PDB file of C-alpha atoms in Angstrom:
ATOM      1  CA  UNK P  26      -5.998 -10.779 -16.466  1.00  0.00           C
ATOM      2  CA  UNK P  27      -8.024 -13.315 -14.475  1.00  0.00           C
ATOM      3  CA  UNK P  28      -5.458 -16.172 -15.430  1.00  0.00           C
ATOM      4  CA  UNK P  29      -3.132 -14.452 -13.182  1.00  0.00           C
ATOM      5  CA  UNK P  30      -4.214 -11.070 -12.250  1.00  0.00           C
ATOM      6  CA  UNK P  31      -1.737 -10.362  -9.816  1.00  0.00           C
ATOM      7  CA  UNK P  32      -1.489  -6.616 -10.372  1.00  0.00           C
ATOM      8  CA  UNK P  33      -5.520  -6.746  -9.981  1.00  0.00           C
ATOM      9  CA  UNK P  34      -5.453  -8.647  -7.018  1.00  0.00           C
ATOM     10  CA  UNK P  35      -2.805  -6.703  -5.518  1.00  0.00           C
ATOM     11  CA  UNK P  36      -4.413  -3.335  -5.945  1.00  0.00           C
ATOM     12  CA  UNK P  37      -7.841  -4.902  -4.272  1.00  0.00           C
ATOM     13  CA  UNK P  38      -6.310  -5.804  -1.454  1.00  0.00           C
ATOM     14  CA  UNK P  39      -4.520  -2.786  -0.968  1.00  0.00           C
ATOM     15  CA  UNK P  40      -8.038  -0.531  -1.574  1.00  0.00           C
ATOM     16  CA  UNK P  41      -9.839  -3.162   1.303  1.00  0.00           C
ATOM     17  CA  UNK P  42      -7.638  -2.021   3.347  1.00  0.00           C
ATOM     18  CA  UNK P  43      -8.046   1.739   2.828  1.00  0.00           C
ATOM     19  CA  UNK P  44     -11.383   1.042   2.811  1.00  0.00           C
ATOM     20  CA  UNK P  45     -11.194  -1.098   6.264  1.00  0.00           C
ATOM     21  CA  UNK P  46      -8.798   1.893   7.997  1.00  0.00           C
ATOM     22  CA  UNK P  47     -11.423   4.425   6.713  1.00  0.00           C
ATOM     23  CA  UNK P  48     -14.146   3.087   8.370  1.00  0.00           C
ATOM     24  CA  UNK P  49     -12.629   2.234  11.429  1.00  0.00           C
ATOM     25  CA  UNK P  50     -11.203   6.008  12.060  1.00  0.00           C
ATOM     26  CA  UNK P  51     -14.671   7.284  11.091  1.00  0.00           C
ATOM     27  CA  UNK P  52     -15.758   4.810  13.397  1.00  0.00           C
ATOM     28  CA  UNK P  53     -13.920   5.527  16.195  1.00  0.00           C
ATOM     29  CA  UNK P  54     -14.076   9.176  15.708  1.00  0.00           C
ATOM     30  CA  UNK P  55     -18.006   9.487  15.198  1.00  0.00           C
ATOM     31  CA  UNK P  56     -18.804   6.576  17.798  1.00  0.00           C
ATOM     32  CA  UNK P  57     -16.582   8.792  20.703  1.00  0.00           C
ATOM     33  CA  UNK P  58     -18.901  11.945  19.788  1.00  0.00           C
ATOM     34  CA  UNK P  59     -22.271  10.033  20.300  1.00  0.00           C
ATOM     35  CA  UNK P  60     -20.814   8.512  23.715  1.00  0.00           C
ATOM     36  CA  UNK P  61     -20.474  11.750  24.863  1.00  0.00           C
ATOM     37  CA  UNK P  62     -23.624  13.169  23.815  1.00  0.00           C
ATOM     38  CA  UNK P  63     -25.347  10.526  25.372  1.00  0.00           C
ATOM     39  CA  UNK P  64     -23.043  11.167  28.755  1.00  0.00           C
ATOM     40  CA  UNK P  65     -24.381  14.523  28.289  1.00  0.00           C
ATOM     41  CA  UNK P  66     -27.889  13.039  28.467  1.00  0.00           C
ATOM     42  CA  UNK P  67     -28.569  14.630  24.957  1.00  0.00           C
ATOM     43  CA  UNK P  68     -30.128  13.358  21.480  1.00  0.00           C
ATOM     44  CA  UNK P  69     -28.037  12.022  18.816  1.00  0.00           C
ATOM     45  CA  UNK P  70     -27.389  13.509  15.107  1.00  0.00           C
ATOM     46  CA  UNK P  71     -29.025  11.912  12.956  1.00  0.00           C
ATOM     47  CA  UNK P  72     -26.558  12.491  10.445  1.00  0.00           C
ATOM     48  CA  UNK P  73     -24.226  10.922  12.425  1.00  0.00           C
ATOM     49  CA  UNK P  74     -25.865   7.995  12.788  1.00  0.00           C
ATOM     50  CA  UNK P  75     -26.376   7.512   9.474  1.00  0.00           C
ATOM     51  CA  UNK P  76     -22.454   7.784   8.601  1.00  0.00           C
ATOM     52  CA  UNK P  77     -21.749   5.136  11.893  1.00  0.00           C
ATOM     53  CA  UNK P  78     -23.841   3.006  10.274  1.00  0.00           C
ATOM     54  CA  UNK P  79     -22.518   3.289   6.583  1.00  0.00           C
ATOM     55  CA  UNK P  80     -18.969   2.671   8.641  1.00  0.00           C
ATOM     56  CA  UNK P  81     -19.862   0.013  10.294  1.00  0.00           C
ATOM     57  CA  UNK P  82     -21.181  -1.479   6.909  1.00  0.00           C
ATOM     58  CA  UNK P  83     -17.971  -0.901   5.700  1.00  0.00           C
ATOM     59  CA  UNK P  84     -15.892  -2.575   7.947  1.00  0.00           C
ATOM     60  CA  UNK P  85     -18.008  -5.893   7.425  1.00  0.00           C
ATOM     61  CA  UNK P  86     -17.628  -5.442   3.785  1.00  0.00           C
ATOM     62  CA  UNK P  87     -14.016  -5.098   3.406  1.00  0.00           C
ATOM     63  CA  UNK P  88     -13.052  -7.764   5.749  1.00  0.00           C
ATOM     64  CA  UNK P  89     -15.624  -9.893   3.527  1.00  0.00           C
ATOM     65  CA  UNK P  90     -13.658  -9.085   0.616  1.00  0.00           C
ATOM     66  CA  UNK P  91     -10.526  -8.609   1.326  1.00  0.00           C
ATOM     67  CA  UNK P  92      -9.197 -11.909   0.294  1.00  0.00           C
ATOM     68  CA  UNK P  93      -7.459 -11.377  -3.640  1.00  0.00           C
ATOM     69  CA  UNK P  94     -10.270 -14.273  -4.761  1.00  0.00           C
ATOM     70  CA  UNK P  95     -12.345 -13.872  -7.979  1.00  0.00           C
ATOM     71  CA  UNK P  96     -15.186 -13.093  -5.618  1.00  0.00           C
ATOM     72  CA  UNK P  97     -14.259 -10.221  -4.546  1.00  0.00           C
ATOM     73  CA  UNK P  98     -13.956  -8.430  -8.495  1.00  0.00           C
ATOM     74  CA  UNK P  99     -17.527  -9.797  -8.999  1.00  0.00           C
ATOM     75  CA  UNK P 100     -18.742  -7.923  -5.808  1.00  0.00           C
ATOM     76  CA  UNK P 101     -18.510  -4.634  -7.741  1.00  0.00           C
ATOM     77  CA  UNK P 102     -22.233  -3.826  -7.543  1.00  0.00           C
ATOM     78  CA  UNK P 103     -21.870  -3.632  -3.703  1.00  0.00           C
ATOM     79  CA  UNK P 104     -18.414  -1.403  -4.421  1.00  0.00           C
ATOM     80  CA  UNK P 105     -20.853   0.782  -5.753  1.00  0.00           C
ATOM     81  CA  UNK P 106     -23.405   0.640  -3.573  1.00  0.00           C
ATOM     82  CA  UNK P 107     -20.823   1.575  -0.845  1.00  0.00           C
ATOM     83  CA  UNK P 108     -20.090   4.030  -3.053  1.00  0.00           C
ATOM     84  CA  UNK P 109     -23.001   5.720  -2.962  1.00  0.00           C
ATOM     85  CA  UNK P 110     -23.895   5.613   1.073  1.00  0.00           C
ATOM     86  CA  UNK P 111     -20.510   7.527   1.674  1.00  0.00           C
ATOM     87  CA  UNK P 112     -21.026   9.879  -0.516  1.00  0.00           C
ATOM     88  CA  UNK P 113     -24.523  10.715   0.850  1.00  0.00           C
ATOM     89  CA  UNK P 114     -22.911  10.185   4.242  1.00  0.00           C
ATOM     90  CA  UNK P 115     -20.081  13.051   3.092  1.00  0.00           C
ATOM     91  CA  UNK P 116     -22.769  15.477   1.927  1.00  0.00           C
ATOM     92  CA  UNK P 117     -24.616  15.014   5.095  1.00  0.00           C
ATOM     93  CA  UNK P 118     -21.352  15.940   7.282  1.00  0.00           C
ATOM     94  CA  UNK P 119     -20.575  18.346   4.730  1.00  0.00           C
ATOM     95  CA  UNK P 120     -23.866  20.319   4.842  1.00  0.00           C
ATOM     96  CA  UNK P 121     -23.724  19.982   8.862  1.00  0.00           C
ATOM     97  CA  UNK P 122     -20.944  23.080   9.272  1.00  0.00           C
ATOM     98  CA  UNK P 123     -20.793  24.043   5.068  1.00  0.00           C
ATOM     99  CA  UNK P 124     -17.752  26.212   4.499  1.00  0.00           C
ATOM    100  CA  UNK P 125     -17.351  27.355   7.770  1.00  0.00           C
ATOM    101  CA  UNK P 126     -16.181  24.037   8.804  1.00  0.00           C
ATOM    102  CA  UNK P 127     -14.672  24.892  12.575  1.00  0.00           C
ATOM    103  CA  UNK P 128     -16.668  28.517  13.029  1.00  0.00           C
ATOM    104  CA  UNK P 129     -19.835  27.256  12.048  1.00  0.00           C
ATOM    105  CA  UNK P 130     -23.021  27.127  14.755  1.00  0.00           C
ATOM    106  CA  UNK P 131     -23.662  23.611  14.445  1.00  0.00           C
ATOM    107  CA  UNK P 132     -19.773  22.873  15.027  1.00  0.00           C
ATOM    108  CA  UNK P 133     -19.878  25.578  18.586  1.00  0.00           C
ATOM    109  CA  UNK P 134     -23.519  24.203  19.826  1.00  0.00           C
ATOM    110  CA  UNK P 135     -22.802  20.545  18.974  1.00  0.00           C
ATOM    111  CA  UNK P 136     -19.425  18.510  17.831  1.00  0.00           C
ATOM    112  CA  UNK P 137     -17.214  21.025  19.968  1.00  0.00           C
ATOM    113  CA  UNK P 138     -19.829  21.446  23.125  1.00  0.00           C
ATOM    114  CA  UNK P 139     -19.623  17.722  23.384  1.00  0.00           C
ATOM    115  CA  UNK P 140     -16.436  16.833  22.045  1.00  0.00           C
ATOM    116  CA  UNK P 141     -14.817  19.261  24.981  1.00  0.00           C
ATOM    117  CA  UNK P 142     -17.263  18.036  27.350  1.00  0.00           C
ATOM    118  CA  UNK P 143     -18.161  21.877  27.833  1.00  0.00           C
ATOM    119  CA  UNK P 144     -21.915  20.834  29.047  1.00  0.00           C
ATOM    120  CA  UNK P 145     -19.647  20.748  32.616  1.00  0.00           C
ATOM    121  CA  UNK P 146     -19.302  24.053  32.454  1.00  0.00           C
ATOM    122  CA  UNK P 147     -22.356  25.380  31.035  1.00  0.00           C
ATOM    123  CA  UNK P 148     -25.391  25.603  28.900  1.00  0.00           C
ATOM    124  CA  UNK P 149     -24.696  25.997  24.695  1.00  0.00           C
ATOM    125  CA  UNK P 150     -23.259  28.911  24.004  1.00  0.00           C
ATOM    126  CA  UNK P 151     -20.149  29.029  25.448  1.00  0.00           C
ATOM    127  CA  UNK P 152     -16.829  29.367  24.011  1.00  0.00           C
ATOM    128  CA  UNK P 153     -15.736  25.575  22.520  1.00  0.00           C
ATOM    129  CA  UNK P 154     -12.043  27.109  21.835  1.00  0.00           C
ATOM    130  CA  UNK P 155     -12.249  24.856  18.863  1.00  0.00           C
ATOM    131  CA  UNK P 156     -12.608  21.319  20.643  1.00  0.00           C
ATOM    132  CA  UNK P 157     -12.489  18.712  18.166  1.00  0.00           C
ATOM    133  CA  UNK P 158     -11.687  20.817  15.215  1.00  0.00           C
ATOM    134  CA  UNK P 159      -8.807  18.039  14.128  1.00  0.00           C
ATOM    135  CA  UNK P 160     -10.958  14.980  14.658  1.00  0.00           C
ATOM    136  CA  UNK P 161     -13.955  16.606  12.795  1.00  0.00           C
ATOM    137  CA  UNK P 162     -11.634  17.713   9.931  1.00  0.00           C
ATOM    138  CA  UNK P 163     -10.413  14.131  10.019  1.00  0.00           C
ATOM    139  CA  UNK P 164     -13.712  12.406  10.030  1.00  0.00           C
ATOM    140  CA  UNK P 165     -14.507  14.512   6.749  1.00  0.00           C
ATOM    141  CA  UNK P 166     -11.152  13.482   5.302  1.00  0.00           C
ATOM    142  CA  UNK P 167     -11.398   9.810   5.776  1.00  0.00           C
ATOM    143  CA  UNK P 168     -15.373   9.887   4.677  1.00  0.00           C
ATOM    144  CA  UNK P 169     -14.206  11.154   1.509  1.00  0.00           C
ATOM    145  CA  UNK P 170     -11.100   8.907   1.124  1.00  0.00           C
ATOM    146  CA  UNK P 171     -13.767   6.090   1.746  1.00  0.00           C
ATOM    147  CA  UNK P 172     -15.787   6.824  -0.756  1.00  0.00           C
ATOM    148  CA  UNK P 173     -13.167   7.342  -3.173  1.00  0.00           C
ATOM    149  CA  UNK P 174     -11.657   4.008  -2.364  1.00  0.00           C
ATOM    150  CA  UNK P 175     -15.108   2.116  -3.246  1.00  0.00           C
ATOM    151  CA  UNK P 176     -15.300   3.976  -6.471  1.00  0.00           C
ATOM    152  CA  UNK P 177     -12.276   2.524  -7.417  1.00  0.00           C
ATOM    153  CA  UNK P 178     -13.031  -0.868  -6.246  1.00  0.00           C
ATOM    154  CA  UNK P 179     -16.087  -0.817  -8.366  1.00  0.00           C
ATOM    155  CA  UNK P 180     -13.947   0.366 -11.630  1.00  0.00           C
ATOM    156  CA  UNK P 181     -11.558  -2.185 -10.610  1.00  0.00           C
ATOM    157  CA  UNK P 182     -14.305  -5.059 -10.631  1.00  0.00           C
ATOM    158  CA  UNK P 183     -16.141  -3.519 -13.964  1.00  0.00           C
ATOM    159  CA  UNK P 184     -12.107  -3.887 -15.379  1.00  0.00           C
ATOM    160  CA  UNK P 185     -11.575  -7.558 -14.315  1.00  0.00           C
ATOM    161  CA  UNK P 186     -14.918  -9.014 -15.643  1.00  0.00           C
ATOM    162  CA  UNK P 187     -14.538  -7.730 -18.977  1.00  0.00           C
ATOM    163  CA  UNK P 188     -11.175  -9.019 -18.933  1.00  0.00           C
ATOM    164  CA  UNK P 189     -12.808 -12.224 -17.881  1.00  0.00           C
ATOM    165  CA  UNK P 190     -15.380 -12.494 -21.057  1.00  0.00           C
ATOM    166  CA  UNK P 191     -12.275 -11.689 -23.330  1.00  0.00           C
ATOM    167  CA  UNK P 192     -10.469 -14.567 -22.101  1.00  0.00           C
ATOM    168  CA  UNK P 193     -13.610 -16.649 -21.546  1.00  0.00           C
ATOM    169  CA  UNK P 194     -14.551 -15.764 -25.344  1.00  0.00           C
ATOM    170  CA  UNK P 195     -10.721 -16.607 -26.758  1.00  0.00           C
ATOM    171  CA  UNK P 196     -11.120 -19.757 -25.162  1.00  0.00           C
ATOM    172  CA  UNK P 197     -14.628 -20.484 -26.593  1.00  0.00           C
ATOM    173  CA  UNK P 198     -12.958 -19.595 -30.296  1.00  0.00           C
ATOM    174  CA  UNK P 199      -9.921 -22.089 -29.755  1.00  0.00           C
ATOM    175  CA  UNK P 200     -12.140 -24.629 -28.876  1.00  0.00           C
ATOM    176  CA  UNK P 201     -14.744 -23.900 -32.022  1.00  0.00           C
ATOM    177  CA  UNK P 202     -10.932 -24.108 -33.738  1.00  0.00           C
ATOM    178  CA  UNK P 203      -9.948 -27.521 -32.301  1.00  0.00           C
ATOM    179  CA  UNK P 204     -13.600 -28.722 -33.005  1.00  0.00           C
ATOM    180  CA  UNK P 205     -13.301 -27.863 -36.595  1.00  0.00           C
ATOM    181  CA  UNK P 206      -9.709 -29.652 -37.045  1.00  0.00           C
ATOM    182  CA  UNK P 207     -11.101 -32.720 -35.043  1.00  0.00           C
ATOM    183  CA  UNK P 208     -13.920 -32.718 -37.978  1.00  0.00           C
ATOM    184  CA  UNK P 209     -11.006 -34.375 -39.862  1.00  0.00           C
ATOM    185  CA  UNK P 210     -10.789 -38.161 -38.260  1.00  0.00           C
ATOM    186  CA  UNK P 211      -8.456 -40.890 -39.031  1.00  0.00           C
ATOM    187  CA  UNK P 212     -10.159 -44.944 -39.826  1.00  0.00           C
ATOM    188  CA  UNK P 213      -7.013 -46.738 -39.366  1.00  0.00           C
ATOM    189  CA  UNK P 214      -6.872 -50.033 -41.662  1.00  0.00           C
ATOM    190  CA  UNK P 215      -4.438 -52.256 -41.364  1.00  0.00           C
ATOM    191  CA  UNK P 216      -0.964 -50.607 -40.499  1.00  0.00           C
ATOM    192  CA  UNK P 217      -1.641 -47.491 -42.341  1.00  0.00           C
ATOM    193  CA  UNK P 218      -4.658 -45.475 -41.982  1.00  0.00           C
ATOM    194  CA  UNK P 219      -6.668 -43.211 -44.166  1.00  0.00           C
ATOM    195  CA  UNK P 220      -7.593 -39.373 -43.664  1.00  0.00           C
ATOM    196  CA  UNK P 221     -11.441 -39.273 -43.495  1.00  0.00           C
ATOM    197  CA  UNK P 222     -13.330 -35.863 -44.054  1.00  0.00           C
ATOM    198  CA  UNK P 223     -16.744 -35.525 -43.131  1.00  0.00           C
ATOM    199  CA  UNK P 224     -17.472 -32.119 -45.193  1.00  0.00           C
ATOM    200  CA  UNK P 225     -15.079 -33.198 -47.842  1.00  0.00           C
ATOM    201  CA  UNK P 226     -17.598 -33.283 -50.857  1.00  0.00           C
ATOM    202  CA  UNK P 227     -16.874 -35.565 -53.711  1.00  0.00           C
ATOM    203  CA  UNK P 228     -16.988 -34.166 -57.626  1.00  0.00           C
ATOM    204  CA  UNK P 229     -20.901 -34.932 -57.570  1.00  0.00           C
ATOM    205  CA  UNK P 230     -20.719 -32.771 -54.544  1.00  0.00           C
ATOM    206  CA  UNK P 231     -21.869 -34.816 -51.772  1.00  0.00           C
ATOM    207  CA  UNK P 232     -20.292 -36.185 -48.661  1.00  0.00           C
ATOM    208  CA  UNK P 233     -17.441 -38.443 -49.716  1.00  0.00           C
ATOM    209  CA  UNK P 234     -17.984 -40.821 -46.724  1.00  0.00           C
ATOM    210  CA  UNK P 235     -22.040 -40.748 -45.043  1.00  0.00           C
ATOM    211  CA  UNK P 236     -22.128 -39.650 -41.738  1.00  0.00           C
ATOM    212  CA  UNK P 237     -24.122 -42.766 -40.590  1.00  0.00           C
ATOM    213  CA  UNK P 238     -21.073 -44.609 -41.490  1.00  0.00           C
ATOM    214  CA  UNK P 239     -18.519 -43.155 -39.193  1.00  0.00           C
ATOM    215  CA  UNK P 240     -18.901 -44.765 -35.689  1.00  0.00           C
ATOM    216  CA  UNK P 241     -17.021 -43.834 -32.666  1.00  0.00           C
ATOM    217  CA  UNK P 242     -13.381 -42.312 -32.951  1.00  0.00           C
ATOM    218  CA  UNK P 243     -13.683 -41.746 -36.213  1.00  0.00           C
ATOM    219  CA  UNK P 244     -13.967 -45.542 -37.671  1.00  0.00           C
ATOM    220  CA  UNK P 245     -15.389 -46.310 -40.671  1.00  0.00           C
ATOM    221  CA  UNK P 246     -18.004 -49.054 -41.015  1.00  0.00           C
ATOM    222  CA  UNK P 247     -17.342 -51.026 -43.545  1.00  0.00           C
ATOM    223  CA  UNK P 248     -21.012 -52.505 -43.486  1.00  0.00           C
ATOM    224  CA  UNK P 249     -22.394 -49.159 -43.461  1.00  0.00           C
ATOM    225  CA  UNK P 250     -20.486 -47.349 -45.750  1.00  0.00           C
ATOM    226  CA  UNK P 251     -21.327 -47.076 -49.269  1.00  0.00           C
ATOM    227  CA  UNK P 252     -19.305 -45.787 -52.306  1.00  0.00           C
ATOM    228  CA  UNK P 253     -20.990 -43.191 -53.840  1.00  0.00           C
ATOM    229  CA  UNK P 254     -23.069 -43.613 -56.854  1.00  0.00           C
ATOM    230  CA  UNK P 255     -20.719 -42.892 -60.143  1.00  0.00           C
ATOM    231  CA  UNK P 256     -22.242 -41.822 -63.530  1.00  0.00           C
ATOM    232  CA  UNK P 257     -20.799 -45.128 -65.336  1.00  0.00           C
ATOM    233  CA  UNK P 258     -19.945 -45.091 -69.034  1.00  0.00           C
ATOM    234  CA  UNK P 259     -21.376 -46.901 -71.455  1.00  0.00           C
ATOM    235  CA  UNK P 260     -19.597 -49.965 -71.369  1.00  0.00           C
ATOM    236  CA  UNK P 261     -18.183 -51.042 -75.188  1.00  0.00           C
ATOM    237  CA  UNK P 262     -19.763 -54.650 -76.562  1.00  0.00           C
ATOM    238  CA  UNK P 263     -18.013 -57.064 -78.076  1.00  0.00           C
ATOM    239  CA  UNK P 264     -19.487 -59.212 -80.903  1.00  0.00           C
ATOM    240  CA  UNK P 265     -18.322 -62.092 -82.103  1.00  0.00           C
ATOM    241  CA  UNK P 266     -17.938 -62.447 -85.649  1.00  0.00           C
ATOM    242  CA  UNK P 267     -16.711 -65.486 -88.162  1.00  0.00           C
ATOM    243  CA  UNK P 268     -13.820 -65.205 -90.535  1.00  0.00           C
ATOM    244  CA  UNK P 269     -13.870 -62.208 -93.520  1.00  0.00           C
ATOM    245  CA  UNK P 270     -13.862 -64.508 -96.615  1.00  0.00           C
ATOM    246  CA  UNK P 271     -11.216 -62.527 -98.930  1.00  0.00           C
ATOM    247  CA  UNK P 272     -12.078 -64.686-101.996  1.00  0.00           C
ATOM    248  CA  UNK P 273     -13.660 -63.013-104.924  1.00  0.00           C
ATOM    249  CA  UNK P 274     -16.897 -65.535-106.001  1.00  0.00           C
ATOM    250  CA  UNK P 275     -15.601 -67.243-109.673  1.00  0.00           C
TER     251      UNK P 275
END
């Protein structure tokens, strides 16, 4: 929950920093092939460029976010952008050496060539004995892991901010709640004091006090308030008559 969210802001932390060690191994392991290719006096991949840069992007990231602070669950469109880049970074690895990972061509005339510094000994073609099989098998594990890690930072955020607007909606109703019993104000007179309802009708079914007469803090003016107008009855008339003369005439 975002009142606490310690569990939430735990498992962030802990995914920043898979996402931080993914990036630096594929990093380190990518940037040490392209400064030997350029030893070699040779052109880069550009398909490993494009993963050093998506590395290096997520290094800055993660050590942006990596504090357990609300901004980091409301970064989850850039989770997902991350996303993304590694997993076109992955496929573009991936599609480098296919199935044949270690045996492929690309792997013998390129990543092993260099990686074994076998440009010493001769042109491409030579036997690579499988130079740099571990660190590209790594560098494929940790792209994936990387990507996987984002993903989960972006479900992570999506799961926080609706937990937000739940809380941020119970808080709206309890205050609606609180507004409605506040409707209800006390005009104290004297040492007692009298409940006074706005919406309380009376039996001609209007307002039993007029709002212009309730002032700050729920007082009653006195001055403005005015009883409401009662359907009076006819009131009985006296008349005033002389004495009944009882006597019958003679």
């Amino acid at each position: 929950m975002p009142t606490k969210g310690g569990a939430s802001r735990g498992l962030s932390v802990f995914l920043r920093l898979g996402e931080l060690a993914c990036g630096a191994i594929v990093l380190g392991i990518i940037g040490r092939l392209l400064d030997l290719v350029d030893e070699a006096g040779s052109s880069p991949d550009a398909h490993l460029i494009y993963t050093v840069v998506v590395a290096s992007l997520s290094i800055i990231f993660s050590l942006f976010f990596i504090l357990p602070l609300d901004y980091s669950f409301w970064a989850f469109p850039i989770d997902f952008f991350m996303f993304a880049a590694w997993l076109v970074g992955f496929c573009l690895l991936e599609t480098l050496t296919g199935t044949d990972t270690c045996d492929s061509w690309w792997y013998n005339s390129y990543w092993g060539y260099y990686w074994g510094r076998w440009y010493r000994v001769g042109p491409v073609g030579v036997d690579v004995d499988w130079s740099g099989c571990s660190a590209w098998r790594t560098a494929l594990a940790f792209t994936f892991v990387a990507m996987f890690t984002y993903l989960m930072n972006f479900c992570l955020g999506l799961y926080w901010i609706s937990a937000y607007d739940r809380v941020k909606d119970k808080g709206r109703r309890l205050w609606r709640r609180r507004n409605r019993k506040n409707q209800c104000d006390v005009a104290e007179l004297g040492s007692g004091g009298i409940v006074v309802d706005r919406e309380a009708p009376d039996n001609l079914g209007r307002p039993a006090t007029p709002p212009s007469a309730i002032g700050r803090n729920g007082v009653v003016d006195p001055l403005r308030s005015s009883p409401p107008d009662v359907v009076a009855a006819p009131r009985a008339t006296a008349t005033k008559t002389g004495p009944t003369n009882t006597t019958a005439p003679v």
